[in-house]
Each structure stands twice: as C-alpha cells, then as structure tokens.
C-alpha positions as a Python dict, from the first residue, in 0.01 Angstrom:
ca = {
    (1, 'M'): (0, 0, 0),
    (2, 'E'): (-334, -13, 138),
    (3, 'T'): (-697, -151, -1),
    (4, 'V'): (-974, 48, 21),
    (5, 'T'): (-1293, -191, -60),
    (6, 'I'): (-1568, -4, -181),
    (7, 'K'): (-1925, -201, -246),
    (8, 'E'): (-2001, 25, -505),
    (9, 'E'): (-1908, 31, -901),
    (10, 'F'): (-1662, 405, -830),
    (11, 'I'): (-1597, 591, -536),
    (12, 'T'): (-1408, 944, -627),
    (13, 'L'): (-1094, 1099, -524),
    (14, 'G'): (-1270, 1278, -247),
    (15, 'Q'): (-1419, 1012, -109),
    (16, 'L'): (-1123, 801, -112),
    (17, 'L'): (-947, 1128, 114),
    (18, 'K'): (-1180, 1129, 320),
    (19, 'A'): (-1189, 739, 377),
    (20, 'T'): (-826, 730, 413),
    (21, 'D'): (-810, 1005, 676),
    (22, 'C'): (-614, 1188, 428),
    (23, 'I'): (-863, 1468, 525),
    (24, 'A'): (-1101, 1561, 811),
    (25, 'T'): (-1428, 1663, 560),
    (26, 'G'): (-1500, 1621, 246),
    (27, 'G'): (-1486, 2047, 222),
    (28, 'Q'): (-1126, 2039, 269),
    (29, 'A'): (-1035, 1827, -59),
    (30, 'K'): (-1084, 2106, -294),
    (31, 'A'): (-813, 2298, -68),
    (32, 'F'): (-613, 1979, -50),
    (33, 'L'): (-555, 1873, -400),
    (34, 'Q'): (-512, 2283, -456),
    (35, 'N'): (-166, 2237, -164),
    (36, 'T'): (-74, 1857, -203),
    (37, 'H'): (32, 1610, -462),
    (38, 'V'): (-173, 1301, -598),
    (39, 'S'): (-157, 1073, -847),
    (40, 'V'): (-389, 836, -1006),
    (41, 'N'): (-261, 542, -1157),
    (42, 'G'): (138, 751, -1241),
    (43, 'E'): (-107, 1103, -1396),
    (44, 'P'): (-126, 1405, -1128),
    (45, 'E'): (-506, 1481, -1055),
    (46, 'N'): (-666, 1753, -833),
    (47, 'R'): (-1015, 1682, -923),
    (48, 'R'): (-1182, 1567, -593),
    (49, 'G'): (-1462, 1425, -883),
    (50, 'R'): (-1259, 1221, -1049),
    (51, 'K'): (-1391, 823, -1013),
    (52, 'L'): (-1199, 549, -900),
    (53, 'Y'): (-1229, 173, -993),
    (54, 'P'): (-1176, -108, -861),
    (55, 'G'): (-759, -154, -967),
    (56, 'D'): (-672, 218, -955),
    (57, 'I'): (-421, 290, -731),
    (58, 'V'): (-336, 691, -568),
    (59, 'E'): (-74, 800, -417),
    (60, 'V'): (-112, 1108, -199),
    (61, 'Q'): (220, 1302, -122),
    (62, 'G'): (259, 1236, 296),
    (63, 'C'): (-25, 1006, 323),
    (64, 'G'): (13, 691, 140),
    (65, 'A'): (-75, 509, -125),
    (66, 'Y'): (-368, 337, -220),
    (67, 'K'): (-529, 62, -427),
    (68, 'V'): (-874, 58, -461),
    (69, 'G'): (-1040, -291, -413),
    (70, 'K'): (-1420, -417, -495),
    (71, 'A'): (-1571, -588, -204),
    (72, 'P'): (-1683, -949, -266),
}
C-alpha cells in the first residue's frame, strides 16, 4: 500500500487519482469513477469531490491501494 502525503486538511478523491497517476487530468475523474471500482475505507465511492482525510484508505481497481497521510 502506497502512502499519499498531504499538507492540507484533506484531499479530494479526484485530486488523489491524479496525484497517483491513475488518471492524467482532473477532467477524466468523473468518467474514470463511472467505469472503475473505487472504494474508500471499504465502501464503494464514485464522487470525485469526496474529501479524504489522513488515515483514509482508497482502493482503485487496476491501479492500487493508497493510504492518505499527513505531512509533518
């Protein structure tokens, strides 16, 4: 599982997908989420604006699993 470190309070699911190179641009997030199984903390998720906080675990079919971490 890869850790995605953030400096802010949260990151959106669309931003995480772009930061992890699952998608090339933010504009691809909506279509990607409609066609790909993504879960946040074990629950299916398809909202690109879903706020992710440190400790959240995101699993993306065909891309990997990611844990949101807070920068010191």
